[in-house]
Coordinates of C-alpha atoms in Angstrom, one line a residue:
Chain A
X272 CA -155.5 -79.9 15.0
X273 CA -156.8 -82.2 12.0
X274 CA -154.9 -85.5 11.2
X275 CA -156.0 -87.3 8.1
X276 CA -154.3 -90.7 8.5
X277 CA -153.9 -92.9 5.4
X278 CA -152.1 -96.1 5.1
X279 CA -150.7 -98.9 3.0
X280 CA -150.4 -102.4 4.5
X281 CA -147.2 -101.5 6.5
X282 CA -146.9 -97.7 6.6
X283 CA -149.0 -94.8 7.9
X284 CA -149.0 -91.1 6.6
X285 CA -150.6 -88.2 8.4
X286 CA -151.6 -85.2 6.5
X287 CA -152.0 -82.5 9.3
X288 CA -151.4 -78.9 10.3
X289 CA -147.8 -78.1 11.5
X290 CA -146.5 -81.5 10.1
X291 CA -144.2 -82.0 7.1
X292 CA -146.1 -81.1 3.9
X293 CA -147.1 -84.3 2.1
X294 CA -146.0 -84.8 -1.4
X295 CA -148.5 -87.0 -3.5
X296 CA -146.6 -88.0 -6.8
X297 CA -148.7 -87.2 -9.9
X298 CA -146.9 -89.2 -12.5
X299 CA -148.9 -92.4 -12.6
X300 CA -151.7 -90.6 -14.9
X301 CA -152.0 -91.4 -18.6
X302 CA -153.8 -88.1 -19.1
X303 CA -151.5 -86.1 -21.6
X304 CA -148.9 -89.1 -21.7
X305 CA -149.8 -90.9 -25.0
X306 CA -146.9 -93.4 -24.6
X307 CA -148.0 -94.4 -21.1
X308 CA -151.6 -94.6 -22.0
X309 CA -150.9 -96.8 -25.1
X310 CA -148.6 -99.2 -22.9
X311 CA -151.2 -99.6 -20.1
X312 CA -154.1 -100.2 -22.7
X313 CA -151.8 -103.0 -24.1
X314 CA -151.1 -104.5 -20.7
X315 CA -147.5 -103.2 -20.3
X316 CA -147.2 -101.8 -16.9
X317 CA -143.4 -101.4 -16.7
X318 CA -143.6 -97.6 -16.7
X319 CA -146.1 -97.5 -14.1
X320 CA -143.6 -99.7 -11.8
X321 CA -140.7 -97.4 -12.9
X322 CA -142.8 -94.1 -12.1
X323 CA -143.7 -95.5 -8.7
X324 CA -140.3 -96.5 -7.7
X325 CA -138.6 -93.2 -9.0
X326 CA -141.0 -90.9 -7.2
X327 CA -140.8 -92.5 -4.0
X328 CA -136.9 -92.5 -4.4
X329 CA -137.3 -88.6 -5.0
X330 CA -139.4 -88.1 -1.7
X331 CA -142.9 -88.6 -2.5
X332 CA -144.8 -89.7 0.7
X333 CA -148.0 -91.0 -1.1
X334 CA -148.7 -91.8 -4.8
X335 CA -151.7 -90.6 -7.1
X336 CA -152.6 -93.8 -9.2
X337 CA -154.9 -92.8 -12.3
X338 CA -155.8 -95.2 -15.3
X339 CA -158.1 -92.8 -17.3
X340 CA -157.7 -94.0 -20.8
X341 CA -160.5 -93.5 -23.5
X342 CA -162.1 -96.7 -24.6
X343 CA -160.2 -98.8 -22.1
X344 CA -161.4 -100.9 -19.3
X345 CA -160.5 -98.3 -16.7
X346 CA -161.8 -100.4 -13.5
X347 CA -159.6 -103.3 -14.7
X348 CA -156.6 -101.1 -15.3
X349 CA -156.8 -99.1 -12.3
X350 CA -157.0 -102.2 -10.1
X351 CA -154.1 -103.7 -11.6
X352 CA -152.1 -100.5 -11.3
X353 CA -153.1 -100.3 -7.7
X354 CA -152.0 -103.8 -7.0
X355 CA -148.7 -103.5 -8.9
X356 CA -147.8 -100.2 -7.2
X357 CA -148.5 -101.7 -3.9
X358 CA -146.1 -104.7 -4.5
X359 CA -143.2 -102.3 -5.4
X360 CA -143.6 -99.4 -2.9
X361 CA -145.1 -99.1 0.6
X362 CA -146.5 -95.6 0.5
X363 CA -150.2 -95.0 0.8
X364 CA -152.1 -94.5 -2.5
X365 CA -154.6 -91.8 -3.8
X366 CA -156.9 -93.9 -6.0
X367 CA -157.9 -91.3 -8.7
X368 CA -160.9 -91.7 -11.3
X369 CA -163.9 -89.9 -12.0
X370 CA -165.8 -93.3 -12.7
X371 CA -167.4 -94.9 -9.8
X372 CA -166.8 -98.4 -11.0
X373 CA -162.9 -97.9 -11.3
X374 CA -162.9 -96.4 -7.7
X375 CA -164.8 -99.5 -6.5
X376 CA -162.3 -101.8 -8.5
X377 CA -159.3 -100.0 -6.9
X378 CA -160.7 -100.0 -3.4
X379 CA -161.5 -103.6 -3.6
X380 CA -157.9 -104.7 -4.2
X381 CA -156.2 -102.0 -2.1
X382 CA -154.2 -103.0 1.2
X383 CA -154.8 -100.4 3.9
X384 CA -156.7 -97.1 4.1
X385 CA -156.2 -95.0 0.7
X386 CA -157.4 -91.4 -0.2
X387 CA -160.1 -91.4 -2.8
X388 CA -159.9 -89.0 -5.4
X389 CA -162.4 -87.6 -5.5
X390 CA -166.0 -86.5 -4.8
X391 CA -167.3 -83.2 -6.1
X392 CA -170.2 -81.0 -4.5
X393 CA -172.8 -82.4 -7.2
X394 CA -175.5 -84.3 -5.6
X395 CA -175.4 -87.2 -7.8
X396 CA -171.6 -87.6 -7.3
X397 CA -171.8 -87.3 -3.5
X398 CA -174.6 -89.8 -3.2
X399 CA -172.5 -92.6 -5.4
X400 CA -169.1 -91.9 -4.1
X401 CA -169.6 -91.1 -0.2
X402 CA -171.2 -94.4 0.6
X403 CA -168.2 -96.3 -1.2
X404 CA -165.7 -94.2 0.8
X405 CA -167.8 -94.9 4.1
X406 CA -167.9 -98.6 3.6
X407 CA -164.1 -98.9 2.8
X408 CA -163.3 -96.6 5.8
X409 CA -161.1 -94.5 3.4
X410 CA -160.4 -90.7 3.1
X411 CA -161.6 -88.6 0.3
X412 CA -160.6 -85.6 -1.8
X413 CA -163.4 -83.1 -2.0
X414 CA -163.3 -80.8 -5.1
X415 CA -165.0 -77.4 -4.5
X416 CA -167.2 -77.4 -7.7
X417 CA -170.8 -78.2 -7.9
X418 CA -173.5 -78.6 -10.7
X419 CA -173.0 -74.9 -11.5
X420 CA -169.4 -75.4 -12.3
X421 CA -166.4 -73.8 -10.7
X422 CA -167.0 -70.4 -9.3
X423 CA -164.5 -67.7 -9.4
X424 CA -165.6 -66.5 -6.0
X425 CA -163.6 -68.2 -3.3
X426 CA -166.4 -67.7 -1.0
X427 CA -168.9 -69.7 -3.1
X428 CA -166.1 -72.5 -3.5
X429 CA -165.8 -72.5 0.3
X430 CA -169.6 -73.0 0.7
X431 CA -169.4 -76.1 -1.7
X432 CA -166.4 -77.4 0.4
X433 CA -168.7 -77.0 3.5
X434 CA -171.5 -78.9 2.0
X435 CA -169.3 -81.8 1.0
X436 CA -167.8 -81.9 4.5
X437 CA -171.5 -81.9 5.8
X438 CA -172.9 -84.6 3.5
X439 CA -169.8 -86.6 4.2
X440 CA -170.6 -86.5 8.1
X441 CA -174.3 -87.7 7.1
X442 CA -172.6 -90.8 5.7
X443 CA -170.5 -91.2 8.9
X444 CA -167.2 -89.9 7.3
X445 CA -165.4 -87.6 9.8
X446 CA -164.2 -84.1 8.6
X447 CA -160.7 -85.3 9.2
X448 CA -161.1 -87.8 6.6
X449 CA -162.3 -85.1 3.9
X450 CA -159.2 -83.4 2.3
X451 CA -160.4 -80.5 0.4
X452 CA -159.0 -79.4 -3.2
X453 CA -159.7 -75.7 -3.6
X454 CA -159.3 -76.1 -7.5
X455 CA -156.2 -74.0 -8.7
X456 CA -156.7 -72.5 -12.1
X457 CA -153.6 -71.6 -14.5
X458 CA -152.3 -68.0 -13.4
X459 CA -151.3 -67.3 -17.1
X460 CA -155.0 -67.5 -17.8
X461 CA -156.5 -66.0 -14.7
X462 CA -154.3 -63.5 -12.8
X463 CA -156.4 -63.7 -9.6
X464 CA -155.8 -67.7 -9.5
X465 CA -153.3 -67.5 -6.7
X466 CA -155.1 -64.9 -4.6
X467 CA -158.4 -67.1 -4.9
X468 CA -156.5 -70.2 -3.8
X469 CA -154.6 -68.6 -0.9
X470 CA -157.7 -67.1 0.4
X471 CA -159.8 -70.2 0.3
X472 CA -157.0 -72.4 1.6
X473 CA -156.9 -70.0 4.6
X474 CA -160.7 -70.1 5.3
X475 CA -160.8 -73.9 4.9
X476 CA -158.0 -74.2 7.6
X477 CA -159.3 -71.5 9.8
X478 CA -162.9 -72.1 9.6
X479 CA -163.7 -75.6 8.4
X480 CA -160.4 -77.2 10.1
X481 CA -159.7 -79.4 7.1
X482 CA -156.7 -80.6 5.4
X483 CA -156.2 -79.4 1.8
X484 CA -154.6 -80.6 -1.3
X485 CA -154.6 -79.6 -5.1
X486 CA -153.0 -80.6 -8.3
X487 CA -150.1 -78.1 -8.1
X488 CA -148.8 -78.3 -11.8
X489 CA -151.8 -76.7 -13.4
X490 CA -151.1 -73.3 -11.9
X491 CA -147.9 -72.8 -14.1
X492 CA -149.6 -74.1 -17.3
X493 CA -148.2 -72.4 -20.5
X494 CA -145.6 -70.2 -18.6
X495 CA -141.8 -70.4 -19.2
X496 CA -139.8 -71.6 -16.5
X497 CA -142.8 -73.2 -15.0
X498 CA -141.5 -75.4 -12.4
X499 CA -140.3 -72.3 -10.5
X500 CA -143.8 -70.9 -10.6
X501 CA -145.3 -74.3 -9.5
X502 CA -142.6 -74.4 -6.5
X503 CA -143.4 -70.8 -5.5
X504 CA -147.0 -71.5 -5.7
X505 CA -146.6 -74.4 -3.3
X506 CA -144.8 -72.2 -0.7
X507 CA -147.2 -69.5 -0.8
X508 CA -150.0 -72.1 -0.5
X509 CA -148.2 -73.8 2.6
X510 CA -147.8 -70.3 4.1
X511 CA -151.6 -70.0 3.6
X512 CA -152.2 -73.5 5.4
X513 CA -152.2 -76.0 2.7
X514 CA -151.0 -79.3 4.0
X515 CA -150.6 -81.7 0.9
X516 CA -150.4 -81.6 -3.1
X517 CA -150.5 -83.9 -6.0
X518 CA -147.2 -82.9 -7.7
X519 CA -144.2 -84.1 -9.4
X520 CA -141.2 -84.8 -6.8
X521 CA -138.8 -85.3 -9.7
X522 CA -138.8 -81.6 -10.6
X523 CA -136.0 -80.2 -8.5
X524 CA -137.3 -76.7 -8.1
X525 CA -140.6 -78.0 -7.0
X526 CA -139.3 -80.6 -4.4
X527 CA -136.7 -78.0 -3.2
X528 CA -139.3 -75.5 -2.6
X529 CA -141.5 -77.8 -0.6
X530 CA -138.4 -78.8 1.5
X531 CA -137.5 -75.1 2.2
X532 CA -141.2 -74.4 3.2
X533 CA -140.9 -77.3 5.6
X534 CA -137.9 -75.6 7.2
X535 CA -139.7 -72.2 7.4
X536 CA -142.9 -73.5 8.8
X537 CA -140.9 -75.2 11.6
X538 CA -142.2 -78.8 10.4
X539 CA -138.7 -79.9 9.5
X540 CA -137.2 -80.0 13.1
X541 CA -133.6 -78.6 13.5
X542 CA -133.6 -78.4 9.6
X543 CA -132.5 -82.1 9.7
X544 CA -134.1 -83.0 6.4
X545 CA -132.9 -79.9 4.7
X546 CA -129.2 -80.4 5.9
X547 CA -129.4 -84.2 4.9
X548 CA -130.7 -83.3 1.4
X549 CA -128.3 -80.5 0.7
X550 CA -125.2 -81.7 2.2
X551 CA -122.5 -81.9 -0.6
X552 CA -122.1 -85.5 -1.5
X553 CA -118.5 -85.0 -2.5
X554 CA -117.5 -83.4 0.7
X555 CA -115.2 -85.2 3.2
X556 CA -117.1 -86.4 6.2
X557 CA -115.8 -83.6 8.4
X558 CA -117.4 -81.0 6.1
X559 CA -121.0 -81.8 6.9
X560 CA -120.2 -81.9 10.6
X561 CA -118.9 -78.3 10.4
X562 CA -121.9 -77.2 8.5
X563 CA -124.0 -78.6 11.2
X564 CA -122.1 -77.1 13.9
X565 CA -122.1 -73.6 12.1
X566 CA -125.8 -73.4 11.8
X567 CA -126.2 -73.4 15.6
X568 CA -124.2 -70.3 16.0
X569 CA -126.2 -67.0 16.8
X570 CA -126.4 -64.9 13.9
X571 CA -124.1 -61.8 13.4
X572 CA -126.0 -58.7 14.3
Chain B
X1242 CA -154.6 -49.7 0.9
X1243 CA -151.3 -48.2 2.3
X1244 CA -148.7 -46.6 -0.1
X1245 CA -145.2 -45.6 1.0
X1246 CA -143.9 -43.3 -1.6
X1247 CA -140.2 -42.9 -1.7
X1248 CA -138.2 -40.9 -4.4
X1249 CA -135.0 -40.0 -5.8
X1250 CA -134.4 -36.7 -7.6
X1251 CA -136.2 -38.2 -10.8
X1252 CA -137.9 -41.5 -9.9
X1253 CA -140.8 -42.6 -7.5
X1254 CA -141.0 -46.0 -6.0
X1255 CA -144.4 -47.1 -4.2
X1256 CA -144.3 -49.9 -1.5
X1257 CA -147.8 -51.0 -1.1
X1258 CA -150.4 -53.8 -0.8
X1259 CA -151.1 -55.8 -4.0
X1260 CA -148.3 -54.2 -5.8
X1261 CA -145.1 -55.6 -7.1
X1262 CA -142.7 -56.5 -4.1
X1263 CA -140.2 -53.9 -3.7
X1264 CA -136.7 -55.3 -3.6
X1265 CA -134.0 -53.1 -1.6
X1266 CA -130.5 -54.1 -2.6
X1267 CA -128.5 -54.9 0.6
X1268 CA -124.9 -55.1 -1.0
X1269 CA -123.7 -51.5 0.1
X1270 CA -122.8 -52.4 3.7
X1271 CA -119.3 -53.0 4.9
X1272 CA -120.6 -55.2 7.9
X1273 CA -118.9 -58.5 7.1
X1274 CA -117.3 -57.3 4.2
X1275 CA -113.8 -56.4 5.2
X1276 CA -112.3 -55.5 1.7
X1277 CA -115.3 -53.0 1.2
X1278 CA -114.8 -51.7 4.7
X1279 CA -111.0 -51.1 4.1
X1280 CA -111.6 -49.5 0.8
X1281 CA -114.4 -47.1 2.0
X1282 CA -112.2 -46.2 5.2
X1283 CA -109.3 -45.3 2.6
X1284 CA -111.7 -43.4 0.4
X1285 CA -111.9 -45.8 -2.4
X1286 CA -115.5 -45.9 -3.2
X1287 CA -115.2 -47.7 -6.5
X1288 CA -116.9 -51.0 -5.1
X1289 CA -119.8 -48.9 -3.7
X1290 CA -120.4 -47.7 -7.3
X1291 CA -120.1 -51.0 -8.9
X1292 CA -122.4 -52.5 -6.3
X1293 CA -124.9 -49.8 -7.0
X1294 CA -124.9 -50.3 -10.7
X1295 CA -125.0 -54.1 -10.5
X1296 CA -127.8 -54.3 -8.1
X1297 CA -130.0 -52.0 -10.0
X1298 CA -129.3 -54.0 -13.2
X1299 CA -130.3 -57.0 -11.6
X1300 CA -133.6 -55.5 -10.7
X1301 CA -133.4 -53.7 -7.4
X1302 CA -136.0 -50.9 -7.1
X1303 CA -134.3 -49.4 -4.1
X1304 CA -130.7 -49.5 -2.6
X1305 CA -129.9 -49.6 1.0
X1306 CA -126.7 -47.6 1.8
X1307 CA -124.7 -48.3 5.1
X1308 CA -121.3 -47.1 6.0
X1309 CA -120.8 -48.7 9.4
X1310 CA -117.1 -49.1 9.9
X1311 CA -115.6 -49.2 13.3
X1312 CA -113.2 -46.4 14.1
X1313 CA -114.1 -44.4 10.9
X1314 CA -116.0 -41.2 10.4
X1315 CA -119.2 -42.8 9.6
X1316 CA -121.4 -39.6 8.9
X1317 CA -118.8 -38.5 6.3
X1318 CA -118.6 -41.7 4.7
X1319 CA -122.4 -42.4 4.6
X1320 CA -122.9 -38.7 3.1
X1321 CA -120.2 -39.4 0.4
X1322 CA -121.7 -42.9 -0.5
X1323 CA -125.3 -41.5 -0.7
X1324 CA -124.2 -38.8 -3.0
X1325 CA -122.2 -41.1 -5.1
X1326 CA -124.9 -43.7 -5.5
X1327 CA -127.3 -40.9 -6.4
X1328 CA -125.0 -39.9 -9.2
X1329 CA -124.7 -43.5 -10.8
X1330 CA -128.3 -44.6 -10.2
X1331 CA -131.8 -43.1 -10.2
X1332 CA -133.4 -45.4 -7.5
X1333 CA -134.5 -44.3 -4.1
X1334 CA -132.2 -45.1 -1.2
X1335 CA -132.6 -46.3 2.2
X1336 CA -130.1 -44.4 4.6
X1337 CA -128.9 -47.1 7.0
X1338 CA -127.1 -46.4 10.2
X1339 CA -127.7 -46.7 14.1
X1340 CA -125.9 -43.5 14.6
X1341 CA -128.0 -40.3 14.5
X1342 CA -125.3 -38.1 13.0
X1343 CA -124.8 -40.5 10.2
X1344 CA -128.4 -40.3 9.5
X1345 CA -128.2 -36.6 9.6
X1346 CA -125.4 -36.5 7.2
X1347 CA -127.0 -38.8 4.8
X1348 CA -130.3 -36.9 4.9
X1349 CA -128.6 -33.5 4.4
X1350 CA -127.2 -34.5 1.0
X1351 CA -130.0 -36.7 -0.2
X1352 CA -132.0 -35.7 -3.3
X1353 CA -135.6 -36.8 -2.9
X1354 CA -137.7 -38.6 -0.1
X1355 CA -135.6 -41.6 1.3
X1356 CA -136.3 -44.4 3.6
X1357 CA -134.4 -43.8 7.1
X1358 CA -133.2 -47.3 8.3
X1359 CA -134.0 -47.3 11.3
X1360 CA -135.8 -46.3 14.4
X1361 CA -136.6 -48.8 17.2
X1362 CA -139.2 -48.8 20.0
X1363 CA -136.6 -47.5 22.6
X1364 CA -137.8 -44.3 24.0
X1365 CA -134.5 -42.5 23.5
X1366 CA -134.1 -43.5 19.9
X1367 CA -137.6 -42.6 19.1
X1368 CA -137.1 -39.1 20.3
X1369 CA -133.9 -38.5 18.4
X1370 CA -134.8 -40.3 15.1
X1371 CA -138.5 -39.4 14.6
X1372 CA -138.0 -35.5 14.7
X1373 CA -135.2 -36.0 12.1
X1374 CA -137.4 -38.1 9.8
X1375 CA -140.4 -35.6 10.2
X1376 CA -138.0 -32.4 9.5
X1377 CA -136.8 -34.2 6.3
X1378 CA -140.4 -35.5 5.3
X1379 CA -138.8 -38.9 5.0
X1380 CA -140.2 -42.5 5.5
X1381 CA -138.8 -44.7 8.2
X1382 CA -138.1 -48.4 9.0
X1383 CA -139.5 -49.3 12.4
X1384 CA -137.7 -52.3 14.1
X1385 CA -140.1 -54.0 16.5
X1386 CA -137.8 -54.3 19.5
X1387 CA -137.4 -51.9 22.6
X1388 CA -135.4 -51.4 25.7
X1389 CA -136.3 -55.2 26.8
X1390 CA -134.7 -56.5 23.7
X1391 CA -136.3 -58.6 21.0
X1392 CA -139.4 -60.6 22.3
X1393 CA -139.9 -63.9 20.9
X1394 CA -143.7 -63.5 21.1
X1395 CA -145.0 -61.9 18.0
X1396 CA -147.7 -60.3 19.8
X1397 CA -145.3 -58.3 22.1
X1398 CA -143.4 -57.3 18.9
X1399 CA -146.7 -56.2 17.3
X1400 CA -147.4 -54.0 20.4
X1401 CA -143.8 -52.5 20.0
X1402 CA -144.6 -51.8 16.4
X1403 CA -147.9 -50.2 17.2
X1404 CA -146.3 -47.9 19.7
X1405 CA -143.6 -46.7 17.2
X1406 CA -146.4 -46.1 14.8
X1407 CA -148.3 -44.0 17.3
X1408 CA -145.2 -42.1 18.4
X1409 CA -144.5 -41.3 14.8
X1410 CA -147.9 -39.8 14.4
X1411 CA -147.2 -37.6 17.4
X1412 CA -144.3 -36.2 15.4
X1413 CA -146.5 -35.8 12.3
X1414 CA -145.3 -38.8 10.4
X1415 CA -148.3 -40.7 8.9
X1416 CA -148.6 -44.5 9.2
X1417 CA -148.0 -44.8 5.7
X1418 CA -144.5 -43.4 6.1
X1419 CA -143.6 -46.2 8.7
X1420 CA -142.4 -49.4 7.3
X1421 CA -142.2 -52.1 10.0
X1422 CA -139.5 -54.6 10.1
X1423 CA -140.7 -57.7 12.0
X1424 CA -137.2 -58.9 12.8
X1425 CA -136.4 -62.1 11.1
X1426 CA -134.0 -64.5 13.3
X1427 CA -132.0 -67.3 11.8
X1428 CA -134.4 -70.4 11.3
X1429 CA -131.3 -72.7 12.0
X1430 CA -131.2 -71.3 15.5
X1431 CA -134.7 -70.7 16.1
X1432 CA -137.3 -73.0 14.5
X1433 CA -140.2 -70.8 15.2
X1434 CA -138.6 -67.8 13.4
X1435 CA -140.6 -68.3 10.2
X1436 CA -144.0 -68.8 12.0
X1437 CA -143.3 -65.7 14.2
X1438 CA -142.4 -63.6 11.2
X1439 CA -145.4 -64.7 9.1
X1440 CA -148.0 -64.3 12.0
X1441 CA -146.5 -60.7 12.8
X1442 CA -146.4 -59.7 9.1
X1443 CA -150.1 -60.6 8.7
X1444 CA -151.3 -58.8 11.9
X1445 CA -149.2 -55.8 10.9
X1446 CA -151.0 -55.6 7.5
X1447 CA -154.5 -56.6 8.7
X1448 CA -154.5 -54.6 12.0
X1449 CA -152.1 -51.8 11.7
X1450 CA -152.5 -51.5 7.9
X1451 CA -148.6 -50.7 7.6
X1452 CA -146.1 -51.8 4.9
X1453 CA -143.3 -54.2 6.1
X1454 CA -139.8 -54.9 5.2
X1455 CA -136.8 -57.2 6.6
X1456 CA -133.3 -58.1 6.2
X1457 CA -134.1 -61.2 4.3
X1458 CA -130.6 -62.9 4.3
X1459 CA -130.5 -63.5 8.1
X1460 CA -133.2 -66.1 8.0
X1461 CA -130.8 -68.6 6.3
X1462 CA -127.6 -68.0 8.2
X1463 CA -125.6 -71.1 8.6
X1464 CA -127.8 -73.4 6.5
X1465 CA -126.5 -75.1 3.2
X1466 CA -128.2 -74.1 0.0
X1467 CA -129.1 -70.9 1.7
X1468 CA -130.4 -68.8 -1.1
X1469 CA -133.0 -71.3 -1.6
X1470 CA -134.2 -70.8 2.0
X1471 CA -134.1 -67.1 1.6
X1472 CA -136.1 -67.1 -1.6
X1473 CA -138.7 -69.5 0.0
X1474 CA -139.0 -67.3 3.2
X1475 CA -139.7 -64.3 0.9
X1476 CA -142.5 -66.1 -0.9
X1477 CA -144.0 -67.2 2.2
X1478 CA -143.8 -63.7 3.8
X1479 CA -145.2 -62.2 0.6
X1480 CA -148.1 -64.7 0.9
X1481 CA -148.5 -63.4 4.5
X1482 CA -148.5 -59.8 3.3
X1483 CA -145.0 -58.5 3.3
X1484 CA -144.4 -55.6 0.9
X1485 CA -140.8 -55.1 0.6
X1486 CA -137.2 -56.6 1.7
X1487 CA -133.8 -55.7 2.0
X1488 CA -132.0 -58.5 0.0
X1489 CA -129.7 -59.4 -2.6
X1490 CA -131.0 -59.3 -6.2
X1491 CA -127.9 -60.6 -7.5
X1492 CA -128.7 -64.2 -6.1
X1493 CA -130.8 -65.7 -8.8
X1494 CA -132.7 -68.0 -6.5
X1495 CA -134.1 -65.1 -4.3
X1496 CA -134.7 -62.9 -7.2
X1497 CA -136.6 -65.6 -9.3
X1498 CA -138.5 -66.5 -5.9
X1499 CA -139.7 -62.8 -5.7
X1500 CA -140.7 -62.6 -9.2
X1501 CA -142.8 -65.8 -9.3
X1502 CA -144.4 -64.4 -6.1
X1503 CA -145.2 -61.4 -8.0
X1504 CA -147.0 -63.7 -10.7
X1505 CA -149.0 -65.6 -8.0
X1506 CA -149.9 -62.7 -5.9
X1507 CA -151.4 -61.0 -9.3
X1508 CA -149.0 -58.1 -8.9
X1509 CA -147.1 -59.0 -12.3
X1510 CA -150.1 -58.3 -14.5
X1511 CA -150.4 -60.9 -17.2
X1512 CA -147.1 -62.3 -16.3
X1513 CA -145.3 -59.9 -18.4
X1514 CA -142.2 -59.2 -16.3
X1515 CA -142.0 -63.0 -15.7
X1516 CA -142.3 -63.8 -19.3
X1517 CA -139.7 -61.1 -20.2
X1518 CA -137.3 -62.3 -17.6
X1519 CA -137.5 -66.0 -18.6
X1520 CA -137.7 -65.5 -22.4
X1521 CA -134.7 -67.7 -23.8
X1522 CA -132.2 -65.2 -25.0
X1523 CA -130.9 -67.5 -27.8
X1524 CA -134.5 -68.4 -29.1
X1525 CA -135.5 -66.7 -32.5
X1526 CA -137.8 -63.7 -32.3
X1527 CA -140.8 -65.9 -33.2
X1528 CA -140.2 -68.2 -30.4
X1529 CA -141.0 -65.7 -27.7
X1530 CA -144.2 -64.8 -29.6
X1531 CA -145.3 -68.4 -29.5
X1532 CA -144.7 -68.6 -25.9
X1533 CA -146.7 -65.6 -25.1
X1534 CA -149.8 -67.1 -27.3
X1535 CA -149.4 -70.4 -25.6
X1536 CA -150.1 -68.9 -22.1
X1537 CA -153.3 -67.7 -23.0
X1538 CA -154.8 -70.9 -24.0
X1539 CA -157.1 -72.6 -21.4
X1540 CA -155.6 -75.4 -19.4
X1541 CA -156.0 -79.1 -20.3
X1542 CA -158.7 -80.5 -17.9

């Protein structure tokens, strides 16, 4: 059992084995969103606010917040976004930047225990990010690449993840506060991307006993009907042991897939969340009751 | 590598690890289909013919054929159904009955190497079914229950499956011709049904090196939006190592889930089947081409 506990000022979320999968909303990220990037740079955060509210309404348990805009003051923008999102929602945040000063600015204003996204296995990055994570008592996403890049061999990526977990321990960060990202490649460009990810996720769980996350949308890049591919990737990753993902809960196929995986992993007790989400809103009150009774009958043989 | 090779008079299908998942159409089965049962009993096999054609058109690689109708001459009905289906489609069949005389009648008329569905771990059943399977050079579905019933402990079910594989070998049937059914319970009645199945499927693959199948629809019995649950079950079972299932390819969510799982397991080479199935039929010819080129671009970082 490995529980990664993150929090806002008023709410705790636990990422852990045999618990409901944790959906981390991906939308607050100007990368590839020109309009959002332009608005944030101009000081208009109305879309950040709307995206935060919509993702939580759609079921996000946490939100990733990124303010990576070229030629902008990323530390100031990230701090402002973090503060704003914490005023309009109560879910814990993942503070997302590759710039240490931006992580520092985000952490300085954050209320609670966030996830810091991310540290890699590069020595210089570890030596800058891990002391910051330790000082703030945060949890951290560990990306399994190092100075040599991203290996195609899942066993090499496992070794990188193991090194980050060990280095984190040197800084006083327990393994339970390191959430490993196996790095998922687009399956359309690399046919072994799924098998690599599933194998690595399983080893990370069985041998390193850590929680895992990933940016899920990347796997379906360039394919038609891509949300179905992303949703299926998530269910297969959950079957392999993955415990959270940065994803878009507004895509129905993706969210439904995760909810069904919670049913099948046994994390959705008595299928309560599934039944509530799939109850026909137009049905009379008696209908939902009938459905709930029906599911308790034994199966026809 | 374990390949279970089944055939019709003109076509071979291979159930195996790291190959496309084998969809076995479930529809030709009067259990719970009153109209079909009444028609078959009266000698009207038009619906059997239509169901065979529709399931193969929807992508079924094999068809299960069952004629279990109370107070009917099941051997005669099953033989007639098998002959008819083999005249209107060329996919290999799973000959499905719990009555030995019906299995015998179906096997007597079958062209090719079928799957016999099924044998259990009960001594008396093994001693009647396995010699029949061996004599016809067929493959067989082994259901992991015995005289004591269906254990809730996946390790007990594994032991039953192992005993059937060993007994089959005594009759000259190689392990490659035994496809084990882990027996999947409805998740709405038993919250651990998914975990049990996934654990057992993994052991059957890793330790017993056998192919696996199951009646997939049962898992979602009684739940709302059940096809989404069935589809997700299949993807998680595929991630755990399952290689075939008796299922309904006419349910879009179920079939799409299996096709996406083939993409992510790497079995759908270059995503060709996925792209073909998801190409917009209304798009001009150039559109499909653009899509195919687009998926080869590297991902945005």
